[in-house]
Amino acid sequence: MTTLSTDELEFDDGRPTVEHEGSWYDTLAKGVAHLILLTASAVMTIPFIWAFFTSLKPENEIFTTIKQIIPSDPTFINYVNVWMQNPLDRWILNSLILAVGVVFFTLLLDTLAGYALAKGEFKGKSLVYTLVIGTLVIPPQVVLVPLYLEMNAINWSNTYWAIMVLYIANPFGTFMMRQFFLGIPDSLIEAARMDGCSTFQIYTRIMLPLAKPALSSLGVFTFIFVWGAFLWPLVILNDSAMYPLQVGIGLLTGRYGSQWGQLLAAVILAALPVIAAYLLAQRTFMEGIALTGGKG
Amino acid sequence: MAQSQGLQRVRRRFSGYISDADVRNSDTDLSWYALVLPKAILFAAILLVPFIGAFYISLHEWAPLAQEHPFVGLDNYVRLFNDPIFWNAIINTAGYSFALLVFDVPIALGLALLLNMNLRGTKFYSAAIFLPVVTSWVVVSLIWTWLYNPEYGLLNTIIGSFGLPRLAWLQSSDTALASIALMSVWKHIGFNMVIFLAGLKGIPDDFYEAAIVDGANRWERFRYITLPLLKPTTFFVFIVTLIFSFRVYTQVYVMTQGGPVRSTYTIVYYFWQAGFQQFEMGYASAIAVVLFLIVFGLSILQQRTWGDDVEY
């Protein structure tokens, strides 16, 4: 139950299929299955494709050529315009700083704390663990008002730190890493001890290298999560230069009204990096979800 | 293997010099504290103190810029329970959650079962179905606002080409919440599908092989092996979907701003309105506390059944 090995999400091999059943029945069942899956795939991808094609049409043609899905004369003018009129580069930079920062601190602090909670013997351990489990069930919205006041009190509003702390404090990674480290045999640690390793050296030389698969899953999942964050940055920021990309484009709707070409160009720009990364590392993404979703 | 040989070598070298107890206590408690403290401090400062703070603030009239925050007892809660907008938000949120459970969970299970048949192209199918999960709520909300455009949107274009009456989707208070729910089902299905798929892959092959030897047909194998063994996963998916759906906010903000005529007001949307638009932070905290109690109740339900995991 602690971790999900790679094989469990192997999509194209696995159990032997049963061959002794009536073959016409099998063929029919497979045909129907393909049909359903193909339809589902189309339903899932067409909105993206349609939005992409629309973003390639000049603003004045979008409504007149609505039935012609693929633009006859594709142009990137909407991308140029929306980029010129909005600090998109700054928003993307903000999002990257936030996401990379949160991933870094999450991986660092959660492996440290997870290791201590799994293998350490110290007073207050069960108290800290209770804190982890307890905070897991708090919906993040519940803490927003006091946290907002807290961040204002220490003059942190409009800083990256104010946004990042909420996500870095997320207890899920600590729980996950603790479960992972529990599965590592004590004998390994004792052996290292006898070779003269300190607690911290055991962390850097044994725990971290062994945890690489879990770290990549946690990292990917944390990245998507922070990249998509909306409510907390919206609340704590009042300087639009500090907006992450999602908040920036989320607030464009009011301003753009019916300028769908530019709006969708911004949307495609916001979606592309994650979609590209996803297509390159599909398995890691799904493991991240299966792991975090399945055990969280 | 290399490690255990190393261990034996080390044991041999040190036997007689160091007892097991010495090894275990060779590090003082202090080094463990150094590892756990950064995270523990964050928990306390960012989650625990504000969590308690939410209860405290909910008992006060709290305008952020005011000098004083008078104690009002349970007034905020009394007001909340007499507030038709709040009840409307509760009903909307519950309706949204219900739609998600009824459509999202069964369809996700169905797709996972199909993907588990190990057909050709399974990798492609799963990649496509999972695509909306990795894109953000803001992105899909904007794309769907375009799809729902009453005059030019893809959905009405399709409907219109069949000669059916076009829908107002997000513009009508009759259909706005359902439209948001439909989009959310679309966005979230891949998530549940992957969890179901992991659950299905976790059922040992021997079970199916034994059943085939016993002459069980496809339906019987599904009914007597897959379904019961998948029960913990199903229950988990159910509760997690419920908990997540109670936090619906971003899509409402981007797509409808709670309208038309508050037909898409949800609990978190109302919380945000009260706290960060009206700056009535005491009242907003009361909403947050009620949200917590609802989600906490659901979590307990989940934890209760957490233990009876199926043993193989």
Coordinates of C-alpha atoms in Angstrom, one line a residue:
Chain A
M1 CA 0.0 0.0 0.0
T2 CA 2.9 2.4 0.4
T3 CA 4.0 3.0 -3.1
L4 CA 2.9 2.1 -6.5
S5 CA 5.5 0.3 -8.5
T6 CA 5.9 1.2 -12.2
D7 CA 4.5 -2.1 -13.3
E8 CA 1.1 -1.5 -11.8
L9 CA 0.5 1.2 -14.3
E10 CA 1.8 -0.7 -17.2
F11 CA -0.8 -0.1 -19.8
D12 CA 0.0 -2.4 -22.6
D13 CA 1.0 -5.6 -21.1
G14 CA -0.3 -7.4 -18.0
R15 CA -2.5 -10.3 -17.5
P16 CA -2.9 -12.9 -20.2
T17 CA -6.1 -12.4 -22.1
V18 CA -8.5 -15.2 -22.1
E19 CA -8.6 -17.0 -25.5
H20 CA -11.0 -19.8 -25.0
E21 CA -14.1 -17.8 -25.4
G22 CA -16.2 -17.7 -28.6
S23 CA -14.1 -15.7 -30.9
W24 CA -16.9 -13.9 -32.7
Y25 CA -18.0 -12.7 -29.3
D26 CA -14.6 -11.5 -28.4
T27 CA -14.2 -9.7 -31.7
L28 CA -17.5 -7.9 -31.2
A29 CA -16.6 -7.0 -27.6
K30 CA -13.3 -5.6 -28.7
G31 CA -14.9 -3.6 -31.6
V32 CA -17.4 -2.0 -29.3
A33 CA -14.6 -1.2 -26.7
H34 CA -12.5 0.5 -29.4
L35 CA -15.5 2.5 -30.6
I36 CA -16.3 3.7 -27.1
L37 CA -12.7 4.6 -26.3
L38 CA -12.2 6.3 -29.6
T39 CA -15.3 8.4 -29.0
A40 CA -14.1 9.2 -25.4
S41 CA -10.7 10.3 -26.8
A42 CA -12.3 12.5 -29.3
V43 CA -14.6 14.2 -26.7
M44 CA -11.5 14.8 -24.5
T45 CA -9.3 16.3 -27.2
I46 CA -11.6 18.2 -29.6
P47 CA -12.2 21.2 -27.2
F48 CA -8.4 21.8 -27.2
I49 CA -8.1 21.3 -31.0
W50 CA -11.0 23.6 -31.7
A51 CA -9.7 26.3 -29.3
F52 CA -6.3 26.0 -31.0
F53 CA -7.8 26.4 -34.5
T54 CA -9.9 29.4 -33.4
S55 CA -6.8 31.1 -32.0
L56 CA -5.2 30.9 -35.4
K57 CA -8.0 32.9 -37.0
P58 CA -7.9 36.7 -37.3
E59 CA -10.3 38.3 -34.8
N60 CA -12.7 39.7 -37.5
E61 CA -13.0 36.3 -39.2
I62 CA -13.7 34.1 -36.1
F63 CA -17.5 34.6 -36.3
T64 CA -17.9 34.6 -40.0
T65 CA -15.9 31.4 -40.5
I66 CA -17.4 29.6 -37.6
K67 CA -18.4 26.5 -39.6
Q68 CA -15.0 26.2 -41.3
I69 CA -13.1 24.6 -38.4
I70 CA -9.6 24.6 -39.9
P71 CA -8.5 28.2 -40.7
S72 CA -7.8 28.6 -44.4
D73 CA -5.2 31.3 -43.7
P74 CA -3.7 30.6 -40.2
T75 CA -2.1 33.5 -38.5
F76 CA -0.3 34.1 -35.1
I77 CA -1.5 37.7 -34.9
N78 CA -3.7 36.9 -31.9
Y79 CA -0.6 35.6 -30.1
V80 CA 1.4 38.6 -30.9
N81 CA -1.4 41.0 -29.8
V82 CA -2.2 39.3 -26.6
W83 CA 1.5 39.1 -25.8
M84 CA 2.1 42.8 -26.5
Q85 CA -1.0 44.0 -24.5
N86 CA -0.4 41.9 -21.4
P87 CA 2.7 41.1 -19.3
L88 CA 2.4 37.5 -20.2
D89 CA 6.2 37.0 -20.0
R90 CA 6.2 38.3 -16.5
W91 CA 3.2 36.1 -15.5
I92 CA 4.9 33.0 -17.0
L93 CA 8.0 33.9 -15.1
N94 CA 6.0 34.3 -11.9
S95 CA 4.4 30.9 -12.4
L96 CA 7.7 29.2 -13.0
I97 CA 9.3 30.7 -10.0
L98 CA 6.4 29.7 -7.8
A99 CA 6.1 26.2 -9.2
V100 CA 9.8 25.4 -9.1
G101 CA 10.2 27.0 -5.7
V102 CA 7.3 25.0 -4.2
V103 CA 8.5 21.7 -5.8
F104 CA 12.0 22.3 -4.5
F105 CA 10.9 23.0 -0.9
T106 CA 8.3 20.3 -0.9
L107 CA 10.8 17.6 -2.0
L108 CA 13.4 18.8 0.5
L109 CA 11.2 19.3 3.5
D110 CA 9.0 16.3 2.9
T111 CA 11.8 13.9 2.5
L112 CA 13.5 15.2 5.6
A113 CA 10.4 15.1 7.7
G114 CA 9.2 11.9 6.2
Y115 CA 12.5 10.2 7.0
A116 CA 12.5 11.4 10.6
L117 CA 8.9 10.3 11.1
A118 CA 9.5 6.9 9.5
K119 CA 12.9 6.0 11.1
G120 CA 13.6 8.4 13.9
E121 CA 13.1 7.9 17.6
F122 CA 12.5 11.2 19.3
K123 CA 10.1 12.8 21.8
G124 CA 7.1 14.4 20.1
K125 CA 7.2 12.2 17.1
S126 CA 3.6 11.0 17.5
L127 CA 2.6 14.7 18.0
V128 CA 4.1 15.7 14.7
Y129 CA 2.6 12.7 13.0
T130 CA -0.8 13.6 14.4
L131 CA -0.4 17.1 13.0
V132 CA 0.3 15.6 9.6
I133 CA -2.8 13.4 9.6
G134 CA -4.9 16.2 11.1
T135 CA -4.0 18.8 8.6
L136 CA -4.6 16.4 5.7
V137 CA -8.4 16.8 6.3
I138 CA -8.4 20.6 6.4
P139 CA -9.7 22.1 3.2
P140 CA -7.2 24.8 2.3
Q141 CA -9.9 27.4 1.9
V142 CA -10.6 27.2 5.7
V143 CA -7.2 28.8 6.5
L144 CA -7.3 31.5 3.9
V145 CA -8.7 34.4 5.9
P146 CA -6.4 34.0 8.9
L147 CA -3.5 33.3 6.6
Y148 CA -4.3 36.5 4.7
L149 CA -4.2 38.5 7.9
E150 CA -1.0 36.7 9.0
M151 CA 0.7 37.5 5.7
N152 CA -0.4 41.1 5.8
A153 CA 0.8 41.4 9.4
I154 CA 4.3 40.3 8.5
N155 CA 4.2 42.5 5.3
W156 CA 4.4 39.5 2.9
S157 CA 1.5 40.3 0.7
N158 CA 2.5 40.6 -2.9
T159 CA 5.5 38.4 -2.4
Y160 CA 6.3 35.0 -3.9
W161 CA 6.8 33.6 -0.3
A162 CA 3.2 34.4 0.7
I163 CA 1.9 32.3 -2.2
M164 CA 4.4 29.5 -1.8
V165 CA 4.1 28.9 2.0
L166 CA 0.6 27.5 1.7
Y167 CA 1.6 24.9 -0.8
I168 CA 4.9 24.1 0.8
A169 CA 3.0 23.5 4.1
N170 CA 0.8 20.9 2.4
P171 CA 1.1 17.7 4.6
F172 CA 0.4 15.3 1.8
G173 CA 4.1 14.9 0.7
T174 CA 5.2 14.3 4.2
F175 CA 2.7 11.6 4.6
M176 CA 3.6 10.0 1.3
M177 CA 7.4 10.1 2.0
R178 CA 6.9 8.7 5.4
Q179 CA 5.0 5.8 4.0
F180 CA 7.7 5.3 1.4
F181 CA 10.6 5.4 3.9
L182 CA 8.8 2.9 6.3
G183 CA 9.2 0.4 3.5
I184 CA 13.0 0.7 3.6
P185 CA 14.5 -2.1 5.8
D186 CA 16.1 -1.0 9.0
S187 CA 19.1 -3.3 8.4
L188 CA 20.2 -0.9 5.6
I189 CA 20.3 2.0 8.1
E190 CA 22.1 0.0 10.8
A191 CA 24.7 -1.1 8.3
A192 CA 25.3 2.5 7.4
R193 CA 25.4 3.5 11.1
M194 CA 28.2 0.9 11.7
D195 CA 30.1 2.3 8.8
G196 CA 30.0 5.6 10.7
C197 CA 27.2 7.5 8.8
S198 CA 25.4 10.2 10.7
T199 CA 21.6 10.5 10.5
F200 CA 22.0 13.2 7.9
Q201 CA 24.5 11.2 5.9
I202 CA 22.1 8.3 5.8
Y203 CA 19.5 10.7 4.4
T204 CA 21.7 11.9 1.6
R205 CA 23.4 8.6 0.7
I206 CA 20.7 6.1 1.2
M207 CA 17.2 7.6 1.6
L208 CA 17.3 10.2 -1.1
P209 CA 18.8 7.9 -3.9
L210 CA 16.2 5.2 -3.0
A211 CA 13.4 7.7 -3.1
K212 CA 14.0 8.9 -6.7
P213 CA 10.8 7.4 -8.2
A214 CA 8.6 8.7 -5.4
L215 CA 10.3 12.1 -5.7
S216 CA 9.6 12.4 -9.4
S217 CA 5.9 11.5 -8.9
L218 CA 5.5 13.9 -6.0
G219 CA 7.4 16.6 -7.9
V220 CA 5.3 16.3 -11.1
F221 CA 2.1 16.3 -9.1
T222 CA 3.1 19.3 -7.0
F223 CA 4.1 21.1 -10.2
I224 CA 0.7 20.7 -11.9
F225 CA -1.0 21.6 -8.7
V226 CA 0.9 24.9 -8.2
W227 CA 0.9 25.7 -11.9
G228 CA -2.9 25.6 -11.8
A229 CA -3.3 27.4 -8.4
F230 CA -5.9 30.2 -8.5
L231 CA -7.8 31.2 -5.4
W232 CA -4.9 31.9 -2.9
P233 CA -2.8 33.9 -5.3
L234 CA -5.9 35.9 -6.4
V235 CA -6.6 36.7 -2.7
I236 CA -3.1 37.6 -1.5
L237 CA -2.0 39.6 -4.5
N238 CA -3.1 43.0 -5.5
D239 CA -0.2 43.9 -7.8
S240 CA -0.9 42.5 -11.2
A241 CA 2.8 42.2 -12.0
M242 CA 3.0 39.5 -9.4
Y243 CA 0.2 37.4 -10.9
P244 CA 0.9 33.8 -11.8
L245 CA -0.2 33.0 -15.4
Q246 CA -3.5 31.3 -14.3
V247 CA -4.7 34.4 -12.4
G248 CA -3.6 36.7 -15.2
I249 CA -5.5 35.0 -17.9
G250 CA -8.4 34.2 -15.6
L251 CA -8.9 37.9 -15.1
L252 CA -8.6 38.6 -18.9
T253 CA -12.2 37.5 -19.5
G254 CA -13.7 40.7 -18.1
R255 CA -11.4 42.9 -20.2
Y256 CA -11.6 40.9 -23.5
G257 CA -15.3 40.3 -23.7
S258 CA -15.8 39.0 -27.2
Q259 CA -12.2 39.1 -28.4
W260 CA -12.1 35.3 -28.4
G261 CA -9.1 35.0 -30.7
Q262 CA -6.7 36.7 -28.3
L263 CA -8.3 35.1 -25.2
L264 CA -7.9 31.6 -26.7
A265 CA -4.3 32.5 -27.8
A266 CA -3.5 33.2 -24.2
V267 CA -5.2 30.0 -23.1
I268 CA -3.2 27.9 -25.5
L269 CA 0.0 29.6 -24.4
A270 CA -0.9 28.7 -20.8
A271 CA -1.8 25.1 -21.6
L272 CA 1.1 24.3 -24.0
P273 CA 4.0 23.8 -21.6
V274 CA 2.1 21.4 -19.4
I275 CA 0.6 19.5 -22.3
A276 CA 4.0 19.2 -23.9
A277 CA 5.6 18.0 -20.7
Y278 CA 2.7 15.6 -20.2
L279 CA 3.1 14.1 -23.7
L280 CA 6.8 13.6 -23.1
A281 CA 6.4 12.0 -19.7
Q282 CA 2.9 10.5 -19.7
R283 CA 3.7 7.7 -17.3
T284 CA 5.2 9.9 -14.6
F285 CA 2.1 12.2 -14.7
M286 CA -0.3 9.3 -14.3
E287 CA 1.7 7.7 -11.5
G288 CA 1.7 11.0 -9.8
I289 CA -2.1 11.0 -9.8
A290 CA -2.5 7.4 -9.0
L291 CA -0.1 7.7 -6.1
T292 CA -1.4 11.0 -4.7
G293 CA -5.0 10.4 -5.6
G294 CA -5.0 6.7 -4.6
K295 CA -3.3 7.1 -1.3
G296 CA -4.1 10.7 -0.2
Chain B
M1 CA 22.2 -8.0 -2.3
A2 CA 25.4 -5.9 -2.2
Q3 CA 24.0 -4.1 0.8
S4 CA 23.3 -7.2 2.9
Q5 CA 26.8 -8.5 2.2
G6 CA 28.1 -5.2 3.3
L7 CA 26.0 -5.5 6.4
Q8 CA 27.4 -8.9 7.2
R9 CA 30.9 -7.7 6.7
V10 CA 30.3 -4.8 9.0
R11 CA 28.7 -7.0 11.6
R12 CA 31.6 -9.4 11.5
R13 CA 34.1 -6.5 11.8
F14 CA 32.4 -4.9 14.8
S15 CA 31.0 -7.9 16.6
G16 CA 32.0 -7.7 20.2
Y17 CA 32.8 -4.1 20.1
I18 CA 29.4 -2.5 19.6
S19 CA 26.1 -3.7 20.9
D20 CA 22.8 -3.2 19.0
A21 CA 21.7 -0.8 21.5
D22 CA 24.7 1.4 21.0
V23 CA 24.0 1.4 17.3
R24 CA 20.5 2.5 17.7
N25 CA 21.4 5.3 20.1
S26 CA 24.5 6.5 18.3
D27 CA 22.7 9.6 17.2
T28 CA 21.2 11.9 19.8
D29 CA 17.6 13.0 19.5
L30 CA 18.7 16.4 18.4
S31 CA 19.5 15.4 14.8
W32 CA 16.0 14.1 14.2
Y33 CA 14.6 17.3 15.4
A34 CA 16.7 19.2 12.9
L35 CA 15.1 17.1 10.1
V36 CA 11.5 17.3 11.2
L37 CA 11.5 20.9 12.6
P38 CA 11.3 22.9 9.4
K39 CA 8.2 21.1 8.2
A40 CA 6.7 21.1 11.7
I41 CA 7.1 24.8 12.0
L42 CA 5.4 25.3 8.7
F43 CA 2.5 23.1 9.7
A44 CA 2.0 25.2 12.8
A45 CA 2.4 28.6 11.3
I46 CA 0.6 28.1 8.0
L47 CA -2.0 25.5 8.8
L48 CA -2.6 24.9 12.5
V49 CA -2.6 28.5 13.8
P50 CA -4.7 29.8 10.9
F51 CA -7.1 26.9 11.3
I52 CA -7.7 27.8 15.0
G53 CA -7.7 31.4 13.9
A54 CA -10.7 30.7 11.6
F55 CA -12.8 29.5 14.5
Y56 CA -11.7 32.5 16.5
I57 CA -12.4 35.1 13.8
S58 CA -15.8 33.5 13.1
L59 CA -16.8 34.6 16.6
H60 CA -16.0 38.2 15.8
E61 CA -17.1 41.1 13.6
W62 CA -13.9 41.4 11.7
A63 CA -13.1 44.1 9.1
P64 CA -9.5 43.9 8.2
L65 CA -8.7 47.6 8.5
A66 CA -10.7 48.2 11.6
Q67 CA -8.9 49.0 14.9
E68 CA -11.2 46.8 16.9
H69 CA -12.8 43.4 16.2
P70 CA -15.8 43.1 18.5
F71 CA -16.7 39.7 19.9
V72 CA -20.2 38.7 18.7
G73 CA -20.4 35.1 19.9
L74 CA -22.4 32.9 17.5
D75 CA -24.0 35.8 15.7
N76 CA -22.2 35.1 12.4
Y77 CA -23.5 31.5 12.5
V78 CA -27.1 32.6 13.3
R79 CA -26.9 35.0 10.4
L80 CA -25.5 32.3 8.2
F81 CA -28.3 29.9 8.9
N82 CA -30.9 32.6 8.2
D83 CA -29.1 33.6 5.0
P84 CA -31.0 32.4 1.9
I85 CA -27.9 33.1 -0.2
F86 CA -25.9 30.7 1.9
W87 CA -28.6 28.0 1.7
N88 CA -28.7 28.6 -2.1
A89 CA -24.9 28.1 -2.2
I90 CA -25.2 24.8 -0.1
I91 CA -27.9 23.5 -2.4
N92 CA -25.9 24.5 -5.5
T93 CA -22.7 22.8 -4.2
A94 CA -24.6 19.7 -3.2
G95 CA -26.2 19.5 -6.7
Y96 CA -22.9 20.0 -8.4
S97 CA -21.4 17.2 -6.2
F98 CA -24.3 14.9 -6.9
A99 CA -23.9 15.4 -10.7
L100 CA -20.2 14.6 -10.4
L101 CA -20.8 11.4 -8.4
V102 CA -23.5 10.2 -10.7
F103 CA -21.7 10.8 -14.0
D104 CA -18.0 11.0 -13.2
V105 CA -17.5 7.8 -11.1
P106 CA -19.4 5.3 -13.2
I107 CA -18.1 6.5 -16.5
A108 CA -14.5 6.6 -15.1
L109 CA -15.0 3.0 -13.9
G110 CA -16.4 2.0 -17.3
L111 CA -13.4 3.5 -19.2
A112 CA -10.9 1.9 -16.8
L113 CA -12.5 -1.5 -17.4
L114 CA -12.3 -1.0 -21.2
L115 CA -8.6 0.1 -20.9
N116 CA -7.9 -2.9 -18.7
M117 CA -8.9 -5.2 -21.6
N118 CA -5.4 -4.5 -23.0
L119 CA -6.5 -3.6 -26.5
R120 CA -4.3 -2.2 -29.1
G121 CA -3.9 1.6 -28.7
T122 CA -4.6 1.6 -25.0
K123 CA -1.7 4.0 -24.4
F124 CA -3.1 6.5 -26.9
Y125 CA -6.7 6.2 -25.4
S126 CA -5.5 6.7 -21.9
A127 CA -3.3 9.6 -22.9
A128 CA -6.2 11.4 -24.6
I129 CA -8.7 10.8 -21.8
F130 CA -6.2 12.0 -19.2
L131 CA -5.3 15.2 -21.1
P132 CA -7.9 17.5 -19.4
V133 CA -6.6 16.4 -16.0
V134 CA -3.2 17.9 -16.4
T135 CA -4.5 21.2 -17.8
S136 CA -5.5 23.8 -15.3
W137 CA -9.1 24.7 -14.3
V138 CA -8.7 28.2 -15.6
V139 CA -7.6 26.9 -19.0
V140 CA -10.4 24.4 -19.4
S141 CA -13.0 26.9 -18.0
L142 CA -12.0 29.5 -20.7
I143 CA -12.1 26.9 -23.5
W144 CA -15.5 25.7 -22.3
T145 CA -16.9 29.2 -22.1
W146 CA -16.1 29.4 -25.8
L147 CA -17.7 26.0 -26.5
Y148 CA -20.8 27.1 -24.6
N149 CA -21.0 30.4 -26.5
P150 CA -24.7 30.5 -27.4
E151 CA -24.3 31.8 -31.0
Y152 CA -20.9 30.6 -32.1
G153 CA -19.9 27.8 -29.7
L154 CA -19.2 24.3 -30.9
L155 CA -22.0 22.7 -28.8
N156 CA -24.8 24.9 -30.2
T157 CA -23.3 24.5 -33.7
I158 CA -23.6 20.7 -33.3
I159 CA -27.0 20.9 -31.8
G160 CA -28.2 23.4 -34.4
S161 CA -27.0 21.2 -37.3
F162 CA -29.4 18.5 -36.0
G163 CA -32.2 21.0 -36.1
L164 CA -32.6 21.0 -32.3
P165 CA -33.2 24.2 -30.4
R166 CA -30.0 25.9 -29.1
L167 CA -29.4 26.1 -25.4
A168 CA -28.3 29.2 -23.5
W169 CA -25.8 27.1 -21.4
L170 CA -24.1 29.5 -19.1
Q171 CA -26.4 32.4 -19.8
S172 CA -29.5 30.9 -18.3
S173 CA -30.1 30.2 -14.6
D174 CA -31.7 26.9 -15.5
T175 CA -28.7 25.5 -17.2
A176 CA -25.6 27.3 -15.9
L177 CA -24.9 25.1 -12.9
A178 CA -25.4 21.9 -15.0
S179 CA -23.1 23.3 -17.7
I180 CA -20.4 23.9 -15.1
A181 CA -20.9 20.4 -13.8
L182 CA -20.8 18.9 -17.3
M183 CA -17.5 20.6 -17.9
S184 CA -16.2 19.4 -14.5
V185 CA -17.1 15.8 -15.3
W186 CA -15.2 16.0 -18.5
K187 CA -12.2 17.5 -16.8
H188 CA -12.1 15.1 -13.9
I189 CA -13.0 11.7 -15.4
G190 CA -9.4 10.9 -16.4
F191 CA -8.3 11.4 -12.7
N192 CA -10.7 8.8 -11.4
M193 CA -10.1 6.5 -14.4
V194 CA -6.4 6.3 -13.5
I195 CA -7.2 5.5 -9.9
F196 CA -9.6 2.8 -11.0
L197 CA -7.1 1.4 -13.4
A198 CA -4.5 1.2 -10.6
G199 CA -7.1 -0.7 -8.6
L200 CA -7.8 -3.1 -11.4
K201 CA -4.2 -3.8 -12.0
G202 CA -3.9 -4.6 -8.3
I203 CA -6.2 -7.6 -8.6
P204 CA -3.9 -10.7 -8.9
D205 CA -4.1 -12.6 -12.2
D206 CA -4.3 -15.9 -10.4
F207 CA -7.8 -15.0 -9.3
Y208 CA -9.0 -14.8 -12.9
E209 CA -7.0 -17.8 -14.0
A210 CA -8.5 -19.9 -11.2
A211 CA -12.0 -18.7 -12.1
I212 CA -11.5 -19.6 -15.7
V213 CA -10.4 -23.1 -14.7
D214 CA -13.6 -23.3 -12.7
G215 CA -15.5 -22.4 -15.8
A216 CA -16.6 -18.9 -14.9
N217 CA -17.6 -16.7 -17.8
R218 CA -16.7 -13.1 -18.4
W219 CA -19.7 -11.7 -16.5
E220 CA -19.3 -14.0 -13.6
R221 CA -15.6 -13.1 -13.3
F222 CA -16.6 -9.4 -13.3
R223 CA -19.4 -9.9 -10.8
Y224 CA -17.6 -12.2 -8.3
I225 CA -14.0 -11.1 -8.6
T226 CA -13.6 -7.6 -10.1
L227 CA -16.5 -5.9 -8.4
P228 CA -15.9 -7.1 -4.8
L229 CA -12.1 -6.6 -5.0
L230 CA -12.6 -3.1 -6.4
K231 CA -14.9 -2.0 -3.6
P232 CA -12.3 -0.2 -1.5
T233 CA -11.1 1.7 -4.6
T234 CA -14.6 2.6 -5.6
F235 CA -15.4 3.8 -2.2
F236 CA -12.2 5.9 -2.1
V237 CA -13.0 7.4 -5.4
F238 CA -16.5 8.2 -4.3
I239 CA -15.5 10.1 -1.2
V240 CA -12.5 11.9 -2.7
T241 CA -14.7 13.1 -5.6
L242 CA -17.2 14.3 -3.1
I243 CA -14.6 16.1 -1.0
F244 CA -13.0 17.7 -4.0
S245 CA -16.4 18.8 -5.5
F246 CA -17.3 20.6 -2.3
R247 CA -14.4 23.0 -3.0
V248 CA -15.7 24.0 -6.4
Y249 CA -14.6 27.6 -7.1
T250 CA -12.3 28.4 -10.0
Q251 CA -14.6 27.3 -12.7
V252 CA -17.5 29.4 -11.2
Y253 CA -15.2 32.4 -10.9
V254 CA -14.0 32.2 -14.5
M255 CA -17.2 31.0 -16.2
T256 CA -20.1 32.7 -14.5
Q257 CA -19.0 34.9 -11.6
G258 CA -21.7 33.1 -9.6
G259 CA -24.5 34.2 -12.0
P260 CA -26.9 34.4 -13.6
V261 CA -29.0 35.4 -10.6
R262 CA -26.7 33.5 -8.2
S263 CA -27.6 30.2 -9.8
T264 CA -24.0 29.1 -9.6
Y265 CA -23.1 30.5 -6.2
T266 CA -21.2 27.8 -4.4
I267 CA -20.0 27.6 -0.8
V268 CA -16.4 28.6 -1.6
Y269 CA -17.5 31.3 -4.0
Y270 CA -19.7 32.8 -1.4
F271 CA -16.9 32.5 1.1
W272 CA -14.6 34.5 -1.3
Q273 CA -17.3 37.1 -1.9
A274 CA -17.9 37.7 1.8
G275 CA -14.3 37.6 2.8
F276 CA -12.4 39.3 0.0
Q277 CA -15.0 41.4 -1.8
Q278 CA -17.2 42.6 1.2
F279 CA -14.3 42.2 3.6
E280 CA -16.6 40.7 6.2
M281 CA -14.0 38.3 7.5
G282 CA -15.8 37.1 10.5
Y283 CA -18.8 36.1 8.4
A284 CA -16.5 34.5 5.8
S285 CA -14.8 32.5 8.5
A286 CA -18.1 31.2 9.7
I287 CA -18.7 29.9 6.1
A288 CA -15.2 28.4 6.1
V289 CA -15.9 26.6 9.4
V290 CA -19.1 25.1 8.1
L291 CA -17.3 24.0 5.0
F292 CA -14.7 22.4 7.2
L293 CA -17.4 20.5 9.2
I294 CA -19.0 19.2 6.1
V295 CA -15.7 18.0 4.6
F296 CA -14.5 16.7 7.9
G297 CA -17.7 14.6 8.3
L298 CA -17.0 13.1 4.8
S299 CA -13.4 12.4 5.7
I300 CA -14.4 10.5 8.8
L301 CA -16.7 8.4 6.7
Q302 CA -13.7 7.7 4.5
Q303 CA -11.3 6.9 7.4
R304 CA -13.9 4.5 8.9
T305 CA -13.7 2.3 5.8
W306 CA -10.0 2.9 5.3
G307 CA -9.2 0.0 7.5
D308 CA -11.1 -2.8 5.8
D309 CA -8.8 -3.0 2.9
V310 CA -9.3 -6.3 1.0
E311 CA -6.6 -8.8 1.8
Y312 CA -5.4 -11.0 -1.0

